[in-house]
mmCIF file of C-alpha atoms in Angstrom:
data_model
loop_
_atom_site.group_PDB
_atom_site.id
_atom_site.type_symbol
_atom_site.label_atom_id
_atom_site.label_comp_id
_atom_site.label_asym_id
_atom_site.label_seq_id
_atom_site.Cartn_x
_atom_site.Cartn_y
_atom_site.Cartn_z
ATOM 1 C CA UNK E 2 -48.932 12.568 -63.966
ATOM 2 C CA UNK E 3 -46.141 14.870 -63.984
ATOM 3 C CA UNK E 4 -47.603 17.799 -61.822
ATOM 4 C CA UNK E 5 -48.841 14.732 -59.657
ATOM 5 C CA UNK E 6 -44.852 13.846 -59.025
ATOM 6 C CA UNK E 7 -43.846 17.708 -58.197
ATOM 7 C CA UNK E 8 -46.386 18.018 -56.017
ATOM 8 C CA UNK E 9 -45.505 15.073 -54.042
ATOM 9 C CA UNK E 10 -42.247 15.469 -54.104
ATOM 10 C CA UNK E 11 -41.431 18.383 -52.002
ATOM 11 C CA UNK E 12 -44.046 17.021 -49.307
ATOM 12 C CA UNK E 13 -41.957 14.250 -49.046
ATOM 13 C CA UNK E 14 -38.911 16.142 -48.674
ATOM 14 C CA UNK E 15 -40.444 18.331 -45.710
ATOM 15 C CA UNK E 16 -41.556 14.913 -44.021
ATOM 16 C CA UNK E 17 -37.929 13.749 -44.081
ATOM 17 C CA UNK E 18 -36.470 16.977 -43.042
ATOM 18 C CA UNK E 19 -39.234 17.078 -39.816
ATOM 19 C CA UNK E 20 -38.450 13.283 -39.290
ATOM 20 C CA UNK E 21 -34.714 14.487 -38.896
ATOM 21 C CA UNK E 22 -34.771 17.486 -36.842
ATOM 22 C CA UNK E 23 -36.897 15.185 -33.933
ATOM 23 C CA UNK E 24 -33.021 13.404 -33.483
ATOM 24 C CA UNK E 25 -30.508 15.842 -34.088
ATOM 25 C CA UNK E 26 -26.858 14.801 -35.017
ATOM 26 C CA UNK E 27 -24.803 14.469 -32.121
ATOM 27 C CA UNK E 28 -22.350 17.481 -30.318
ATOM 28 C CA UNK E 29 -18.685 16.263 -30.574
ATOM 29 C CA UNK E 30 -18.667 16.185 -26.965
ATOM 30 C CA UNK E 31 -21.463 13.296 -27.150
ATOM 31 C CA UNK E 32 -19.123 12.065 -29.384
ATOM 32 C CA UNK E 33 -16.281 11.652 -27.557
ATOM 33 C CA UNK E 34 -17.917 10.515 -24.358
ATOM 34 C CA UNK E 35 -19.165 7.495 -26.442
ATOM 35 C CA UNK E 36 -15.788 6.471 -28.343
ATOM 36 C CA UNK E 37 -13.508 3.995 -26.985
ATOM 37 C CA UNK E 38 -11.313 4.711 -24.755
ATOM 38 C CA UNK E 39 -7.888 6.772 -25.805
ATOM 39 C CA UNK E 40 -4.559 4.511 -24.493
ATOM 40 C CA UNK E 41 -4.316 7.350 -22.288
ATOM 41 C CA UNK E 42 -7.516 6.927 -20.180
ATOM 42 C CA UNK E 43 -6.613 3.025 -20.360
ATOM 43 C CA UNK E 44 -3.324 3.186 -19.156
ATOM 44 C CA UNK E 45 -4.280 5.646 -16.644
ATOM 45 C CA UNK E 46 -7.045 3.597 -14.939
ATOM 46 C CA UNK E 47 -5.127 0.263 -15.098
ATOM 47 C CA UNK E 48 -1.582 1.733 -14.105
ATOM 48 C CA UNK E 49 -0.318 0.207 -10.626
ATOM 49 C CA UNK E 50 0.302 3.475 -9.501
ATOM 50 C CA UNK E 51 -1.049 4.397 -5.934
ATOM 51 C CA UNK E 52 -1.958 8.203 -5.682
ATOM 52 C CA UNK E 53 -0.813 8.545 -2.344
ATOM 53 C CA UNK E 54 2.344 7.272 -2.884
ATOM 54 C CA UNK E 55 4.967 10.097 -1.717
ATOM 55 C CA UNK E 56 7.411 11.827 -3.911
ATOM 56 C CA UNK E 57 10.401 10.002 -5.266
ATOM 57 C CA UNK E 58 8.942 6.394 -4.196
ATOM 58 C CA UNK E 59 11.014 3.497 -4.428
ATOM 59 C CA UNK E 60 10.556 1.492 -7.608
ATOM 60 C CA UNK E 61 9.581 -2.333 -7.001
ATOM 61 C CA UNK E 62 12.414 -3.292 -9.142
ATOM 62 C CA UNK E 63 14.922 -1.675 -7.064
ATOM 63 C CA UNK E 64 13.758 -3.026 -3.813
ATOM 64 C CA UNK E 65 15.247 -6.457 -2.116
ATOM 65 C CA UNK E 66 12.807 -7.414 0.546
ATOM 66 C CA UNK E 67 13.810 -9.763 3.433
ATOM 67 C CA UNK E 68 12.157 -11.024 6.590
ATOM 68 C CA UNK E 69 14.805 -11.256 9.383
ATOM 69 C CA UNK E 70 14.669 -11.222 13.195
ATOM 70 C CA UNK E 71 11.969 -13.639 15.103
ATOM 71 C CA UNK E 72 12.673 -12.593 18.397
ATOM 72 C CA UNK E 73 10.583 -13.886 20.978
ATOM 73 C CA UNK E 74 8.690 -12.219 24.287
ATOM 74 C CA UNK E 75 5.929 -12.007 26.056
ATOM 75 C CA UNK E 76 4.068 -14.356 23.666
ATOM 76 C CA UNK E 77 4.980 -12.826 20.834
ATOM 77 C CA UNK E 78 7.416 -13.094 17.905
ATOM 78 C CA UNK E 79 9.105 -10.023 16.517
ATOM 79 C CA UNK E 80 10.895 -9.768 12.623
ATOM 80 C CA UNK E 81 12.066 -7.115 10.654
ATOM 81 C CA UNK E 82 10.857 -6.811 7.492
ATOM 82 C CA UNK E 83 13.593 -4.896 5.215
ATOM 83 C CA UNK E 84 13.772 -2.847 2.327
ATOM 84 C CA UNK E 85 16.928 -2.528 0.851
ATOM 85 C CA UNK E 86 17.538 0.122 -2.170
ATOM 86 C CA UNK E 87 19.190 -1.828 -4.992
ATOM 87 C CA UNK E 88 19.022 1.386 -7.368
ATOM 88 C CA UNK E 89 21.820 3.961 -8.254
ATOM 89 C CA UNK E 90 19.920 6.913 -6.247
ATOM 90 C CA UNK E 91 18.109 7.494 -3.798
ATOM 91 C CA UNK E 92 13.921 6.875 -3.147
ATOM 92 C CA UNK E 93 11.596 7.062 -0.861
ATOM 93 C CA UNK E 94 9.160 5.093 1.167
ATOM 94 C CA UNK E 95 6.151 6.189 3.397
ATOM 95 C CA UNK E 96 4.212 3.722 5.556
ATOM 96 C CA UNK E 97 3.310 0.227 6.149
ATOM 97 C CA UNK E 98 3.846 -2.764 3.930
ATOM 98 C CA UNK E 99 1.212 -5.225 3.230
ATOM 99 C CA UNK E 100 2.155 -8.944 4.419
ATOM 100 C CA UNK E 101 0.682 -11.994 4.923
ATOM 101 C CA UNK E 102 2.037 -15.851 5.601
ATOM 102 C CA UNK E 103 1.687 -18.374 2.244
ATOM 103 C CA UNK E 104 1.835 -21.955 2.278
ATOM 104 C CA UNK E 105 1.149 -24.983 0.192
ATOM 105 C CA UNK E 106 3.752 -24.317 -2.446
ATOM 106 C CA UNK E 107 1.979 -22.272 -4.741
ATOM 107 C CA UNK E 108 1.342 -18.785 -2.722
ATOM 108 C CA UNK E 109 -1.470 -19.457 -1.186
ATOM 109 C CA UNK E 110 -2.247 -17.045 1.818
ATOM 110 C CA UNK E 111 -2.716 -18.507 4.836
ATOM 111 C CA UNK E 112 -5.105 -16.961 7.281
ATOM 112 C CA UNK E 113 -5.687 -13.159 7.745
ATOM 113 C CA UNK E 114 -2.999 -10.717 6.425
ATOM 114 C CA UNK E 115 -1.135 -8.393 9.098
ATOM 115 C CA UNK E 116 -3.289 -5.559 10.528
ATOM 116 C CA UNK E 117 -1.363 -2.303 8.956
ATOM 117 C CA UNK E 118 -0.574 -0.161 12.465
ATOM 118 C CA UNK E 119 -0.048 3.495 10.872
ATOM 119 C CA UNK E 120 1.066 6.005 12.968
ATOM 120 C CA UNK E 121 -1.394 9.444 12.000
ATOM 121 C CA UNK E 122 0.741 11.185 9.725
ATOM 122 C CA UNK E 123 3.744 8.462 8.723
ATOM 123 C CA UNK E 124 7.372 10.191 7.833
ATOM 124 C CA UNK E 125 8.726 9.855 4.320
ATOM 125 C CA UNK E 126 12.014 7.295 4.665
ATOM 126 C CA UNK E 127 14.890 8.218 2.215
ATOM 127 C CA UNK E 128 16.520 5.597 1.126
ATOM 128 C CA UNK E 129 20.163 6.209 -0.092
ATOM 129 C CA UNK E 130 22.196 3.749 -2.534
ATOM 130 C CA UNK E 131 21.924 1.022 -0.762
ATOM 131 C CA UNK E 132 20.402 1.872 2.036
ATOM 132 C CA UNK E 133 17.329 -0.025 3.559
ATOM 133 C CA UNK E 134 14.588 0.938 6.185
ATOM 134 C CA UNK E 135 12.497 -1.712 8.276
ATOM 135 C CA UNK E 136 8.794 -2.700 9.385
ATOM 136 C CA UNK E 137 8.626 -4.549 12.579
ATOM 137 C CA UNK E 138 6.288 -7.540 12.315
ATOM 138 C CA UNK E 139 4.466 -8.498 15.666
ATOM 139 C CA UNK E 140 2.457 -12.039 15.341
ATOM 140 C CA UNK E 141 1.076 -14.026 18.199
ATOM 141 C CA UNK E 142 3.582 -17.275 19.300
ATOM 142 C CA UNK E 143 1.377 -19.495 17.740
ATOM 143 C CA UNK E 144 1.894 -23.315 19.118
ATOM 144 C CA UNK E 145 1.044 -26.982 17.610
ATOM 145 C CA UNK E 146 -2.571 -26.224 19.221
ATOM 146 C CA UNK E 147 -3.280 -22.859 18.313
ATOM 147 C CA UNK E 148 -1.352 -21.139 21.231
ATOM 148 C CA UNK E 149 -3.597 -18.468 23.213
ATOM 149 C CA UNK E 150 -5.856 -17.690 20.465
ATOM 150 C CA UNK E 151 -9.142 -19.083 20.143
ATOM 151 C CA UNK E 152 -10.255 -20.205 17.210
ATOM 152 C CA UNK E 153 -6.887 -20.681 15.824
ATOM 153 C CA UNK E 154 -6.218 -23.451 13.295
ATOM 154 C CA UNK E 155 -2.953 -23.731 13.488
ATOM 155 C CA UNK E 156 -0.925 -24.279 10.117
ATOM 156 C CA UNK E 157 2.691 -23.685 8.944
ATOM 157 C CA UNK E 158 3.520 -21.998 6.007
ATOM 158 C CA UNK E 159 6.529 -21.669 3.689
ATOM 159 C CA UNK E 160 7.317 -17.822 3.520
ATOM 160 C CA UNK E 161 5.814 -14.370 2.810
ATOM 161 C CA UNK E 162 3.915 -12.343 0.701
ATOM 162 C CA UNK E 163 4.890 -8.630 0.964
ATOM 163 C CA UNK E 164 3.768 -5.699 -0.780
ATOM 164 C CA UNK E 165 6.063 -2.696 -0.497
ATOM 165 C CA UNK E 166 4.032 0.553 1.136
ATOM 166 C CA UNK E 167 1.973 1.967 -1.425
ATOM 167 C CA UNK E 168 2.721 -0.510 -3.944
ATOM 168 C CA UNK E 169 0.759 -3.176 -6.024
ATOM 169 C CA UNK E 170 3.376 -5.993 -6.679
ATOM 170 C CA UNK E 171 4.173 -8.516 -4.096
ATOM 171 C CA UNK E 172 7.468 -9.768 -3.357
ATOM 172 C CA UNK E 173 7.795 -13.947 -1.847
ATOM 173 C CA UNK E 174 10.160 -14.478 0.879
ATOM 174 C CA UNK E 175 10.557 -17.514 1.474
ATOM 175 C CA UNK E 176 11.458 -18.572 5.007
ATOM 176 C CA UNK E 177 10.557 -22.266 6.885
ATOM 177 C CA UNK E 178 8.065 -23.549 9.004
ATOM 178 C CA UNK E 179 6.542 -20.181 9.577
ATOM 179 C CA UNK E 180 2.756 -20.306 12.391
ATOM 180 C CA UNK E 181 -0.092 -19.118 11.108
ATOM 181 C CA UNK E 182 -3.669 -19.187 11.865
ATOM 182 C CA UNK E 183 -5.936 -20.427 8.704
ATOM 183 C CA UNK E 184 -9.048 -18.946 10.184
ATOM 184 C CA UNK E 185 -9.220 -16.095 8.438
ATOM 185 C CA UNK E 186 -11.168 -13.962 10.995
ATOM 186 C CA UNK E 187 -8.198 -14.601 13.550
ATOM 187 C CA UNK E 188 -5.802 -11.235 13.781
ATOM 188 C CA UNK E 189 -2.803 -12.726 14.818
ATOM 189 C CA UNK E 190 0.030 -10.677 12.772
ATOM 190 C CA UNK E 191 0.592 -6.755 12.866
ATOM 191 C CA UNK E 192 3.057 -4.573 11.079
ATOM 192 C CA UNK E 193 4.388 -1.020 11.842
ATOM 193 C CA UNK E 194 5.246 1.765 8.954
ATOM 194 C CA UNK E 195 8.729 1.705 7.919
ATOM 195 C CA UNK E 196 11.638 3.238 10.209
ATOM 196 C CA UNK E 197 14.903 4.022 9.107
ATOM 197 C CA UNK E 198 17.553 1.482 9.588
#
């Protein structure tokens, strides 16, 4: 009974052994491909930070945004929209904002946002102390019945939604009674890049 157990017992261990060396353990680079994330990586692929922003950008928090302008012409109104440098030094901004008309109180967009009209390789805009560079704003004179566009539900809303060139936070400017078309395939608004004021 007792040579019975030695005997056995070594076969066993060989089956083991041969059952493990069909998986083998795992390189530490499999390793770290399969742990959780680092805060690193996770910071990194949720930061609101645009790659192509240029060097020295201006900071949302330093920027006052304002709509201003609304002259009329040829069927067409033209605003400014403004970006004033709040901060101690100076920043920079490259290219055109992101806006769009809201409504109803609570932010809600209204209609398509303004087509972005880059020019092929935008300037950098410094922006001293204080200083503040401008976007001009081109939408269609939109009247009680839609004005000259077809297929334009006319709508007022109550300000703007504006996104700062190369940024992911939007600033609300209020503003009255501001046209808009709420069919959303209707391009009625376009904005330039920024220009120095």
């Amino acid at each position: 009974m007792r040579r019975s157990l030695l005997t056995i017992t070594p076969l066993a261990v060989v089956l083991l052994l041969a059952g493990c060396a069909g998986s083998p353990a795992p390189s530490p680079s499999a390793i770290a491909t399969s742990a959780a994330p680092s805060p690193t990586s996770s910071t990194t692929s949720t930061a609101a930070v645009d790659p192509n922003a240029p060097a020295g950008q201006c900071a949302d928090s330093v920027l006052q945004v304002t709509v201003s302008g609304a002259d009329a012409g040829a069927g067409s109104i033209f605003s400014n929209v403004v970006f004033t440098n709040t901060g101690r030094e100076s920043c920079v901004l490259r290219g055109a904002p992101g806006v769009s008309v809201v409504g109803d109180g609570d932010g809600t967009q209204l209609g398509a946002a303004a087509v972005q009209q880059e020019d092929a390789a935008p300037a950098d805009v410094t922006l001293p102390a204080g200083g503040s560079a401008s976007a001009t704003l081109t939408s269609v004179n939109i009247g009680s019945d839609g004005g000259p566009l077809d297929d334009c539900e006319a709508v007022t809303g109550d300000g703007y939604r504006v996104y700062p060139p190369h940024s992911f936070t939007a600033v609300f400017v209020a503003s009255s009674a501001v046209p808009a078309c709420s069919n959303t395939a209707v391009a009625w608004m376009t904005i330039g890049p920024v220009r120095a004021d």
